[in-house]
XYZ file of C-alpha atoms in Angstrom:
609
model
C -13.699 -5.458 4.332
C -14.875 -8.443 3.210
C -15.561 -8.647 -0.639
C -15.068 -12.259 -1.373
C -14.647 -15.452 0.230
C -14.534 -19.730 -0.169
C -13.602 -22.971 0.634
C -12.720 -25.919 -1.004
C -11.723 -28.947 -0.029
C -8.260 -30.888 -0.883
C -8.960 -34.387 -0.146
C -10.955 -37.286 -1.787
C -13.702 -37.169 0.334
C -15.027 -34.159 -0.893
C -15.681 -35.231 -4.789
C -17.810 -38.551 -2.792
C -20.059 -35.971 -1.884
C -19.517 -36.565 1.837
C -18.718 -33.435 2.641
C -20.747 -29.851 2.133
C -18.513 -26.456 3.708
C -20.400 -24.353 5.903
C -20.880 -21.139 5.081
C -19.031 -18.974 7.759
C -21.650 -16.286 10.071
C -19.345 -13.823 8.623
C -20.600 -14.272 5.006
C -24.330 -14.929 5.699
C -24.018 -11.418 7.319
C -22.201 -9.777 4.912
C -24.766 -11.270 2.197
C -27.804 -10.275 4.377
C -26.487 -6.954 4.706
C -27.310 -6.751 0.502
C -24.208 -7.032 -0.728
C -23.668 -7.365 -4.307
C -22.641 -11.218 -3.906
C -23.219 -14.374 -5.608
C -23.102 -17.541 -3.587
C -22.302 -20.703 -5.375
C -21.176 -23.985 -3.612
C -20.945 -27.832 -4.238
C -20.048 -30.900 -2.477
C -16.441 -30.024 -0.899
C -16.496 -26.254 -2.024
C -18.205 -23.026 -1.740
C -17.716 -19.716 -3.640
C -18.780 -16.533 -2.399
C -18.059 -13.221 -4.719
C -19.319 -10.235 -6.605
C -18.739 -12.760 -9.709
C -18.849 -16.832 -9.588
C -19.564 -19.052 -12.300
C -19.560 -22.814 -12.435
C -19.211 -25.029 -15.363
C -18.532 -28.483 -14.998
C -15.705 -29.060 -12.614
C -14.409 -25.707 -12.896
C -15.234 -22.523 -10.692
C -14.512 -18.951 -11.110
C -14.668 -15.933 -8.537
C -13.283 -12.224 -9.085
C -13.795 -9.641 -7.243
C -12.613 -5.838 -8.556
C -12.584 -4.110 -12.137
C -10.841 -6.456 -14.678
C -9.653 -5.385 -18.195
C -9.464 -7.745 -21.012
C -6.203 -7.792 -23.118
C -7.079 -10.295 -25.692
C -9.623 -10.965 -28.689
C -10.411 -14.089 -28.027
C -14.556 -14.053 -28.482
C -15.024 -16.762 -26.057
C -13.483 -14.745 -23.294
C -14.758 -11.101 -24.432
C -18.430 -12.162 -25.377
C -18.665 -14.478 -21.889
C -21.533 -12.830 -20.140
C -19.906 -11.783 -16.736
C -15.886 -11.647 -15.970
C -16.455 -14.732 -13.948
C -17.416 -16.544 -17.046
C -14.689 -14.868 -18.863
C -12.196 -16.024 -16.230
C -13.109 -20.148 -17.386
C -12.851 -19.397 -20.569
C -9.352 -17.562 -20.526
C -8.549 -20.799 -18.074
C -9.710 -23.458 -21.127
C -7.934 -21.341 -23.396
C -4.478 -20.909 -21.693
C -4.580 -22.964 -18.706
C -3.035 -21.228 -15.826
C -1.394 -18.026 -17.942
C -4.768 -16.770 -18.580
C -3.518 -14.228 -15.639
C -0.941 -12.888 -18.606
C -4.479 -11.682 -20.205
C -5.717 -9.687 -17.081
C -5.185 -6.365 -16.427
C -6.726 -3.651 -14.041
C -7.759 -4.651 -10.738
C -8.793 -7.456 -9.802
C -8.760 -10.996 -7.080
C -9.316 -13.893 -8.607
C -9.813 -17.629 -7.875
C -10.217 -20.708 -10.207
C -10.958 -23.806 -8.729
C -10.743 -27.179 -10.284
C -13.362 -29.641 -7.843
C -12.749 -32.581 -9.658
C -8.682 -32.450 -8.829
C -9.125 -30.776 -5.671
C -6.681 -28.079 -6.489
C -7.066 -23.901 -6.420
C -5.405 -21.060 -8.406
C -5.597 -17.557 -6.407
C -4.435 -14.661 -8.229
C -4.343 -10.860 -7.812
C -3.518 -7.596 -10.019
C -0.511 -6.723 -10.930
C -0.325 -3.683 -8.927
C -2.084 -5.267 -5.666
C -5.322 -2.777 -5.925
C -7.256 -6.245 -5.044
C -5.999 -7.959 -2.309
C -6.934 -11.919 -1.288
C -5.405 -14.332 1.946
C -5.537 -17.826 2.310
C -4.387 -20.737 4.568
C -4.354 -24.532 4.325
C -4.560 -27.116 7.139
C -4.046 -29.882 5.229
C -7.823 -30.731 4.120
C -8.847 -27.647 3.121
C -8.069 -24.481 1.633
C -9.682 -21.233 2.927
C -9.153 -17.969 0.916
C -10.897 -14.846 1.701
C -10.201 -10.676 0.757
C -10.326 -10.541 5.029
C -7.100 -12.520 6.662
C -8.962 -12.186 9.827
C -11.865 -14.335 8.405
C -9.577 -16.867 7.410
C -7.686 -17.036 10.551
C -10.927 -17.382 12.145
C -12.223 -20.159 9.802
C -8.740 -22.099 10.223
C -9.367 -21.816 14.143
C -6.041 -22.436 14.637
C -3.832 -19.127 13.663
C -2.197 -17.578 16.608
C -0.645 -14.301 16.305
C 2.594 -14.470 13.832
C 5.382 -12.588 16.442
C 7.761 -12.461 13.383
C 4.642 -10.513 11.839
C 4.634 -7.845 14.827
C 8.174 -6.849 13.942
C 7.188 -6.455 10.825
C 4.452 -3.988 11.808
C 6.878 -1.825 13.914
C 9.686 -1.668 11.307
C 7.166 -1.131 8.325
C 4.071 0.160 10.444
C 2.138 -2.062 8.289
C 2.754 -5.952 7.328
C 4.152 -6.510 3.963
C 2.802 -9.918 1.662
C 3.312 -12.258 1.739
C 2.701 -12.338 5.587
C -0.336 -11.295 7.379
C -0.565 -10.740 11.003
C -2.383 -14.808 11.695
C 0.617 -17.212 11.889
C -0.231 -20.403 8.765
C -2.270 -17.476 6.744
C -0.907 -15.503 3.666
C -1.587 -13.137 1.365
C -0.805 -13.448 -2.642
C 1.547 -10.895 -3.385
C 1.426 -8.694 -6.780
C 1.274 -10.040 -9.683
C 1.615 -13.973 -8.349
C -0.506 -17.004 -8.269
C -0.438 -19.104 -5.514
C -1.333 -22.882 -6.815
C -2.365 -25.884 -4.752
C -2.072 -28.717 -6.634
C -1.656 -32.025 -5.588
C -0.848 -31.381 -2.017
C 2.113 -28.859 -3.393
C 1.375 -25.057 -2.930
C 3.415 -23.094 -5.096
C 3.929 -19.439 -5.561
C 5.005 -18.045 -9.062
C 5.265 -14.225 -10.448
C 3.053 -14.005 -14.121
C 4.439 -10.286 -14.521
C 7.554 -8.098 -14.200
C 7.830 -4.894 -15.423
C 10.067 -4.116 -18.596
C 11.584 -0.778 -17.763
C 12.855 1.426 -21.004
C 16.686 2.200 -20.890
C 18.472 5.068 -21.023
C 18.073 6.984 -24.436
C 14.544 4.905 -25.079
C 11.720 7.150 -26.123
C 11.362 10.733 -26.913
C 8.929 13.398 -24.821
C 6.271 14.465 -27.524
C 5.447 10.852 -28.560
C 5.323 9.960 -24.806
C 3.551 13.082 -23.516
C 0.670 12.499 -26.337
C 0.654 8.800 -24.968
C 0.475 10.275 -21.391
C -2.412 12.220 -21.849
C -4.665 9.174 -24.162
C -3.521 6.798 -21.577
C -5.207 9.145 -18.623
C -8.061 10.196 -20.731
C -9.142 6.427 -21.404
C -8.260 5.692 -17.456
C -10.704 8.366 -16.233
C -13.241 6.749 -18.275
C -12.746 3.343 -17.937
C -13.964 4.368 -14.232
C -17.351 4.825 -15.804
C -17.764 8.391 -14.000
C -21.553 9.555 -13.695
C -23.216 12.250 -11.414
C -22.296 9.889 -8.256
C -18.882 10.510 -9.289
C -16.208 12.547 -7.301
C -12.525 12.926 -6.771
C -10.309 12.985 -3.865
C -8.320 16.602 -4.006
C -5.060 17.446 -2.058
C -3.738 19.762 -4.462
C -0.627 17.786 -5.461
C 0.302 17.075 -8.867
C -1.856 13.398 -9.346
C -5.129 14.289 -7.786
C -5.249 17.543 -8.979
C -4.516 15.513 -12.717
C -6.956 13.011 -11.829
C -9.884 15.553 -10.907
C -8.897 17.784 -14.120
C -9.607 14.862 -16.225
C -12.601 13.833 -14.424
C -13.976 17.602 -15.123
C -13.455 16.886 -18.614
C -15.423 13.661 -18.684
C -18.509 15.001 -17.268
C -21.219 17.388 -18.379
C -20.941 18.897 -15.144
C -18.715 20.394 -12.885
C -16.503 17.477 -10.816
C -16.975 17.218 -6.897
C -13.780 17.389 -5.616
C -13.379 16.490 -1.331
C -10.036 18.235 0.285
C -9.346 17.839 4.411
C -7.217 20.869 5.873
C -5.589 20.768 9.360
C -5.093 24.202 10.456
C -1.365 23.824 10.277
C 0.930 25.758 7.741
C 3.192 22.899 6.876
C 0.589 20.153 6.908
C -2.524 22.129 5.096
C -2.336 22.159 1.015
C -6.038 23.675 0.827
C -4.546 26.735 -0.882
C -3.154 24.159 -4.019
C -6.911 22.253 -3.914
C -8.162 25.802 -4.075
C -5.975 26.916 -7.216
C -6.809 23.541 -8.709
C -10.456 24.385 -8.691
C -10.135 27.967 -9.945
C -8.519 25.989 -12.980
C -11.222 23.382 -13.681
C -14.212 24.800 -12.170
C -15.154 21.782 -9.731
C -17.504 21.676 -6.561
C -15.327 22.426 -4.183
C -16.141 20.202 -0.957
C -13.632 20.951 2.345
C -12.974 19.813 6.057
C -11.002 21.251 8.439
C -10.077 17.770 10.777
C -9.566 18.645 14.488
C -7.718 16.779 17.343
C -11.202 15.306 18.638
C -11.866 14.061 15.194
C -8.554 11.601 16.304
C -10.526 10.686 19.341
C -13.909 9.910 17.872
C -12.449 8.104 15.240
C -9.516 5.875 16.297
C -11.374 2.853 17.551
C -13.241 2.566 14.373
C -10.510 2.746 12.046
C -8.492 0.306 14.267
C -11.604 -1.923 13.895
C -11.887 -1.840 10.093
C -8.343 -3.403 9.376
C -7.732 -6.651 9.375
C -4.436 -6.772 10.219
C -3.029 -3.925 12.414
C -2.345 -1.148 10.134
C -0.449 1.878 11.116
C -0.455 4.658 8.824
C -1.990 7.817 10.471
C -2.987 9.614 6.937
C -5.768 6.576 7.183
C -7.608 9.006 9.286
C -7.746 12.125 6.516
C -8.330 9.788 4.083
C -11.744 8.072 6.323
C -12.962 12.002 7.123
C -12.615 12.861 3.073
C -14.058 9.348 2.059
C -17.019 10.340 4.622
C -16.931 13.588 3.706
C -18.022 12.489 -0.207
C -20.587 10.034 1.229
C -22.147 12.989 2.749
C -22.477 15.177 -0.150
C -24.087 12.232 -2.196
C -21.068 10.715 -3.558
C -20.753 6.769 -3.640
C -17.525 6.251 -6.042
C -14.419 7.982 -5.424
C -11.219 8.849 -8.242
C -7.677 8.871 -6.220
C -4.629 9.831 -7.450
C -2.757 7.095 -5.616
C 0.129 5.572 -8.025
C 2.004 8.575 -9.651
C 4.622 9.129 -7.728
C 5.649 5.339 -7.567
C 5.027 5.551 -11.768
C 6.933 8.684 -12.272
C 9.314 9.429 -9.848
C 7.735 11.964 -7.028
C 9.061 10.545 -3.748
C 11.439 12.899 -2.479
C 13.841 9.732 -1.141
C 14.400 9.161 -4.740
C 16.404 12.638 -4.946
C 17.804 12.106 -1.806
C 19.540 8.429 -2.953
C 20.615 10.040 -5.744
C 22.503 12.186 -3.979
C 24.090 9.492 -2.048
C 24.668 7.262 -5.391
C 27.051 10.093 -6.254
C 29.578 8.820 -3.721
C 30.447 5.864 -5.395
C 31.665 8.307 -8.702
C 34.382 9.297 -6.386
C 37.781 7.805 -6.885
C 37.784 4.626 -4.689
C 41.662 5.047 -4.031
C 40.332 8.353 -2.293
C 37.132 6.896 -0.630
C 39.109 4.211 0.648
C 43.032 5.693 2.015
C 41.433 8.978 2.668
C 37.760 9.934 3.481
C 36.690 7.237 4.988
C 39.919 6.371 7.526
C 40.004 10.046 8.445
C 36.324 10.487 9.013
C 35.955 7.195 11.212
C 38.693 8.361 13.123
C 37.355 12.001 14.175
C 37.197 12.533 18.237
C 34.029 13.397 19.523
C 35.202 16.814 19.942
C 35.193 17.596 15.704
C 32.091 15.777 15.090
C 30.243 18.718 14.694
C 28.760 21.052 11.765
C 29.968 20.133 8.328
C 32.693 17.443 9.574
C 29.695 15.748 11.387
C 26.940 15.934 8.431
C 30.372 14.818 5.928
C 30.824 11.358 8.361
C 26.814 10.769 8.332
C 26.972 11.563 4.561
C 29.728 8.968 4.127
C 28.041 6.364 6.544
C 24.779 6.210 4.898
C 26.279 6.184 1.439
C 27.918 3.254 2.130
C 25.325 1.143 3.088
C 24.088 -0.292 0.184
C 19.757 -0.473 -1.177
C 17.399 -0.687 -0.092
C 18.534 -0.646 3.282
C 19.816 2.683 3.175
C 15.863 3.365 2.600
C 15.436 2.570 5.978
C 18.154 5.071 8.202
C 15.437 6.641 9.317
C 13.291 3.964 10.674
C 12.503 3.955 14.314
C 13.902 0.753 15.497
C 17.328 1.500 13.422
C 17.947 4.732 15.042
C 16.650 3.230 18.265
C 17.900 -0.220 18.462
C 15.736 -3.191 18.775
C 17.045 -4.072 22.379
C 16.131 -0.743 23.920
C 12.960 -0.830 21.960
C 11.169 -4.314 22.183
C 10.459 -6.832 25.347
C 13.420 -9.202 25.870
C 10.737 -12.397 25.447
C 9.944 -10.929 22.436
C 13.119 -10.170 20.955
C 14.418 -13.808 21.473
C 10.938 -15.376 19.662
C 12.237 -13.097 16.573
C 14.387 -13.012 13.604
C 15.462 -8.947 13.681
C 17.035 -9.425 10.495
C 13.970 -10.805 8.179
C 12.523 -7.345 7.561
C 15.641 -6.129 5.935
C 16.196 -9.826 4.575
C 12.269 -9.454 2.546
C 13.441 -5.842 1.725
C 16.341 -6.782 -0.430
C 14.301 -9.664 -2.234
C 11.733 -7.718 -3.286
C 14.730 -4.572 -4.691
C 16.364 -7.162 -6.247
C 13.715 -8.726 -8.293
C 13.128 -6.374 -10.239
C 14.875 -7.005 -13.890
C 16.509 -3.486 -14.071
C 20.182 -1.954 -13.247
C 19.009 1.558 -12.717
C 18.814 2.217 -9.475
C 15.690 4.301 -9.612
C 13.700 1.961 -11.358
C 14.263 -0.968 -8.581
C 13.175 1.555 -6.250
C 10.176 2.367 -8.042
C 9.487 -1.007 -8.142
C 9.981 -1.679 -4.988
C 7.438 1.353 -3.803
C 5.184 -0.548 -5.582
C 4.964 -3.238 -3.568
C 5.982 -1.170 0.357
C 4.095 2.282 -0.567
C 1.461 0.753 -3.002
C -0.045 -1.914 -2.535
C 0.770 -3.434 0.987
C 0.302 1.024 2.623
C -1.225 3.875 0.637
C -3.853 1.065 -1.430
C -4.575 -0.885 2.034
C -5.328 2.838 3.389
C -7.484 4.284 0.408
C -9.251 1.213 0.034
C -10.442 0.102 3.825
C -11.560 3.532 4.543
C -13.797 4.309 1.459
C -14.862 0.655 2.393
C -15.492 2.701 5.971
C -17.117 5.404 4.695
C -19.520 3.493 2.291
C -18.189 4.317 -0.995
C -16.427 2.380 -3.519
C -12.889 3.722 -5.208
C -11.010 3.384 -8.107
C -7.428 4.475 -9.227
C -7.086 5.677 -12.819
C -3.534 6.418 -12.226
C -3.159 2.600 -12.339
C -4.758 1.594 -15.046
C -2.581 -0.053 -16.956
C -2.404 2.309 -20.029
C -0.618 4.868 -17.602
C 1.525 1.948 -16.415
C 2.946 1.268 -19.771
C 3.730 4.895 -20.473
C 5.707 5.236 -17.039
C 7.565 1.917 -18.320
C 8.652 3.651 -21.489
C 9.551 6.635 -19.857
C 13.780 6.519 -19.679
C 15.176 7.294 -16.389
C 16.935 10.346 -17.905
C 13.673 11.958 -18.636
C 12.041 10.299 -15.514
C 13.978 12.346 -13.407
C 16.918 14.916 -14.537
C 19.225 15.193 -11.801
C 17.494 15.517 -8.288
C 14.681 16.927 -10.320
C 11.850 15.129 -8.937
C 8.985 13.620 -11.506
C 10.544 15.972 -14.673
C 8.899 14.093 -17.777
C 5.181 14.548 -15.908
C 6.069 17.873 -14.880
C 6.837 18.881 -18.297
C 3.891 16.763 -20.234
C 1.362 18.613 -17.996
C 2.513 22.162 -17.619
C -0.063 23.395 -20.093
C -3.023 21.390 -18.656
C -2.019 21.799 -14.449
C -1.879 25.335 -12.514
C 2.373 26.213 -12.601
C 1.266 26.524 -8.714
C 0.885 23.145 -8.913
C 3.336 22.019 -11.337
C 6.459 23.976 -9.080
C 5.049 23.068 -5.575
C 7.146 20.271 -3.204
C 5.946 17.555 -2.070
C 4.021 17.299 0.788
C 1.654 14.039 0.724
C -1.292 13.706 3.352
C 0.434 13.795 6.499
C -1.656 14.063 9.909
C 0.206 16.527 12.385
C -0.593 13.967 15.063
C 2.405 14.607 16.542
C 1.579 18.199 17.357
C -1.669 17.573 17.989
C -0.997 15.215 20.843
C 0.839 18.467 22.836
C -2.507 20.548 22.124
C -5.448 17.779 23.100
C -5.642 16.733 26.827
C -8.497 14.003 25.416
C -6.198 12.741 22.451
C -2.791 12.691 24.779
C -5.204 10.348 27.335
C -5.969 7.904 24.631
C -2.628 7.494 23.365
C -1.447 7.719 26.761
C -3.933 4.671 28.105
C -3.756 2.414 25.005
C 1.008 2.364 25.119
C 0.315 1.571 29.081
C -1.843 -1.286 28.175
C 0.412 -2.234 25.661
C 3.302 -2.092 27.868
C 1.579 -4.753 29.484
C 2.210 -7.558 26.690
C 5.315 -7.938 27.179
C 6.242 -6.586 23.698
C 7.540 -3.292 24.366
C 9.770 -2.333 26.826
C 7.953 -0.187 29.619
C 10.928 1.968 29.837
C 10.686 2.701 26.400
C 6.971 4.031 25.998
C 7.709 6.155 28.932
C 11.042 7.323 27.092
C 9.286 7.557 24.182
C 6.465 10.293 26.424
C 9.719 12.110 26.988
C 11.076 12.140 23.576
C 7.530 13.234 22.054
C 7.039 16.264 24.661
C 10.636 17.440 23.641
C 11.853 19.484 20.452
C 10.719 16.514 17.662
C 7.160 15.736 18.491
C 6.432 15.087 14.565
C 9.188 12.109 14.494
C 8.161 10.423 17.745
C 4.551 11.447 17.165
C 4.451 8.270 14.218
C 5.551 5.629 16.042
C 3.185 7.055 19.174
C 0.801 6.326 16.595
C 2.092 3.237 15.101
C 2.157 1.154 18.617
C -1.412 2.937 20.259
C -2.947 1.633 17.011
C -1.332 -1.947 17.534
C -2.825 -1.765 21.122
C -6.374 -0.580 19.851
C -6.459 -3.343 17.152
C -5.838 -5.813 19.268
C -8.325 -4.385 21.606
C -11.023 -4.398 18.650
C -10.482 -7.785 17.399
C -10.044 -9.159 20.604
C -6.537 -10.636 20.131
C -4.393 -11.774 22.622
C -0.420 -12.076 22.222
């Protein structure tokens, strides 16, 4: 969705006056449409956002919810947060970023030099893209509408890959080959015909033995109270509800900032193992909300697909997008225009079950290396077919995956590492490609974290793979969808700096999954809640395709025209019908999804490859 957009020009001509941008069709729709906008523009640039200010040479345009970290009374008394933006920018040049918090994308322009400074949040709640030809640079919150305004930005094939390994493209790439997105907690500077990319934050991580609980459960629980309000919550005000541990928090806290009872949206599926009504339900008894529910059927796939395909601006392929659009709508319904999710505590706190199960394969390096080395490993490399089986089998796998080092143990799972890029993707395809990259941007982002523990560089690093460039992307585009806005109060950065200054011993004890939250909340969440697993907001698409003739056509129509690009190999999508009708129709079921949603977005957005 696009949320703010501009232009400015990078060569002399443009200060002469000689030159005055157009103003794309895109954004004279969007601002016709009544969008909260401001347009402001000038000879060689043009600013379109929720907030712009001009002063002099100088231009300012953010888009999302900024916080203020400083006392400086030029910058908290400025009368908008555009205004506050050029006066952070006269008073510390291009670290005012260092004084931003919350969400937010933000652009400062300098007309007289012809140069640009594009920042986002530290967390990537805000997203923004940009591309420069050489005269010009085009930045937008829509990569498509850059791509488009560059006319020149073919699809990126090392960008694909990236798609089917991730099922999503990670920053700073974007699907448009010459257009990128600003990553995290980085500027991206043009100055002087130099574009430069620099990180203003890292996280700090406490070591072992830092902190004690009370102190940091009392900060816990001041840090969500002020992030719940910070949302400004009013009787337009509701809560996504799935019944796990940080929307159920999220909607408890909302309950207690209004005079009324909190409206609280839940989706169920009909399926044991993929339906957590029953926690949403226990939740409720506890805090007394509205209780608003959907039960999502296979047709609700069908009706739905092409839209959501359509929304995204890059191809985007994580199937809980379709829960999330039905709950999002589901709130719009019921009168509710702004939307609390719980997105962010499990990356803050350590809930992602793949964090136990590393653990468990970090424990193989404690053994004796002498032992590892002259024993184990010789003698379980060596085993004949006949003895891989039962434990001797799951021992060698065991062994295998512990040895491969993270992140990229992170990704044994992963479709085209089981399967094998060469029996996967379109020899004219593979050659155009670089199969290692993915893995490659993987270990760069791990490793740049400054941290030794292990579990915080892989919290870190689900900040930027499950945060911001998946679950935020998701949340975001479809309340965008749906017509109501969202906001994240596990993210606000009060909550952030309590998860820093949580040590990793009380993080997580043992394969104990999120212990200090567990334990800070067991006397304000349901012990329902507080002992449950995790279960996330899966779609059982994969069972659902063996029970809907309608939905098993789509998907069925959309790989055949795919298998007509000459980017999948047509032996594979009809190897991969086989392996979906056999015993694991959930684990083939995602990437069924993953590549008919490639084929439909390109479809929507009329892309060719």
């Amino acid at each position: 969705m696009l949320k703010l957009y501009g232009s400015i020009d990078t060569t002399s001509h443009g200060a002469a006056g000689q030159a005055e941008l157009r103003e794309p069709d895109a954004v004279r729709e969007w601002r016709a449409r009544g969008s909260s906008v401001q347009l402001a523009r000038g000879p060689g640039w043009l600013c379109v956002a929720p907030g712009v200010a001009a002063d002099g040479a100088l231009v300012a345009a953010i888009q999302g919810s900024p916080i203020w970290r400083t006392r400086e009374p030029a910058v908290i008394d400025a009368a908008d947060d555009a205004h506050a933006v050029l006066a952070a920018y006269r008073l510390a040049g291009a670290d005012f970023t260092s004084l931003l918090h919350g969400s937010f994308a933000v652009v400062l322009l300098d007309t007289a030099r012809h140069t640009a400074l594009l920042a986002v949040d530290r967390m990537g709640i805000e997203r923004l893209a940009y591309a420069h030809d050489g005269e010009r640079m085009t930045f937008a919150t829509s990569a498509e509408l850059v791509a488009r305004e560059m006319r020149a930005a073919p699809i990126d094939r090392q960008a694909l890959l990236s798609y089917l390994f991730f099922h999503m493209i990670p920053s700073p790439a974007t699907i448009f080959s010459g257009v990128a997105k600003v990553p995290p907690a980085c500027t991206v500077t043009f100055e002087r015909g130099a574009l430069r990319i620099a990180s203003y934050w890292r996280p700090r991580f406490a070591r072992a033995g830092d902190g004690s609980f009370e102190p940091l459960k009392a900060s816990l629980d001041a840090a969500l109270t002020e992030a719940v309000r910070s949302t400004q919550p009013d009787g337009a005000t509701g809560a996504f509800l799935s019944g796990g541990l940080d929307s159920s928090t999220v909607a408890g806290y909302l309950a207690r900032a209004l005079p009324g009872p909190a409206r609280t949206f839940s989706i169920g599926f009909g399926i044991d193992d993929y339906d957590e009504l029953r926690f949403a339900r226990i939740a409720g008894a506890r805090f007394g909300f509205e209780a608003h529910e959907y039960q999502m059927q296979p047709q609700d796939v069908v009706d739905s697909f092409a839209a959501i395909a359509r929304a995204y601006d890059e191809p985007f392929g994580n199937a809980s997008a379709l829960p999330t659009y039905y709950c999002a709508r589901l709130a719009r319904d019921s009168g509710v225009t702004h939307l609390l999710a719980g997105d962010g505590g499990d990356e803050l706190f350590a809930g992602n079950q793949r964090y136990a199960e590393q653990r468990v394969f970090e424990r193989y390096q404690h053994v004796p290396r002498l032992l590892r080395s002259a024993l184990l490993e010789p003698v379980l490399r060596s085993l004949p077919p006949a003895l891989q089986v039962g434990l001797l089998r799951k021992a060698r796998n065991y062994v295998s995956q512990a040895l491969t080092p993270l992140p990229d143990r992170l990704e044994n799972w992963n479709f085209l590492h089981r399967l094998g890029h060469e029996a996967v993707l379109h020899p004219e395809f593979l050659a155009a490609i670089d199969t290692s990259a993915p893995l490659v941007h993987m270990r760069s982002v791990y490793n740049s974290v400054p941290s030794a523990e292990p579990l915080d560089r892989m919290l870190h690093y689900d900040w930027r793979f499950t945060l911001a460039d998946n679950d935020l992307r998701k949340v975001g585009t479809m309340c965008d969808l749906a017509g109501v806005r969202v906001s994240y109060p596990m993210l606000h950065p009060d909550v952030i700096e309590v998860s820093l200054a949580v040590p990793p011993e009380l993080k997580m004890r043992g394969l104990e999954l999120r212990t200090f939250y567990k334990r800070a909340m067991r006397d304000f969440l349901p012990a329902e809640i507080i002992g449950k697993t995790k279960h996330g907001f899966g779609l059982p698409f994969g069972l659902w395709l063996t029970q809907s003739p309608r939905l098993a056509q789509l998907v069925q129509d959309n790989l055949a025209s795919l298998g007509q690009r000459r980017l999948i190999r047509a032996e594979f999508l009809a190897q991969l019908r086989a392996l979906h009708a056999g015993d694991d129709a959930r684990y083939y079921g995602v990437f069924a999804w993953t590549l008919a949603m490639l084929e439909q977005w390109l479809q929507e957005h009329a892309v060719s490859l």
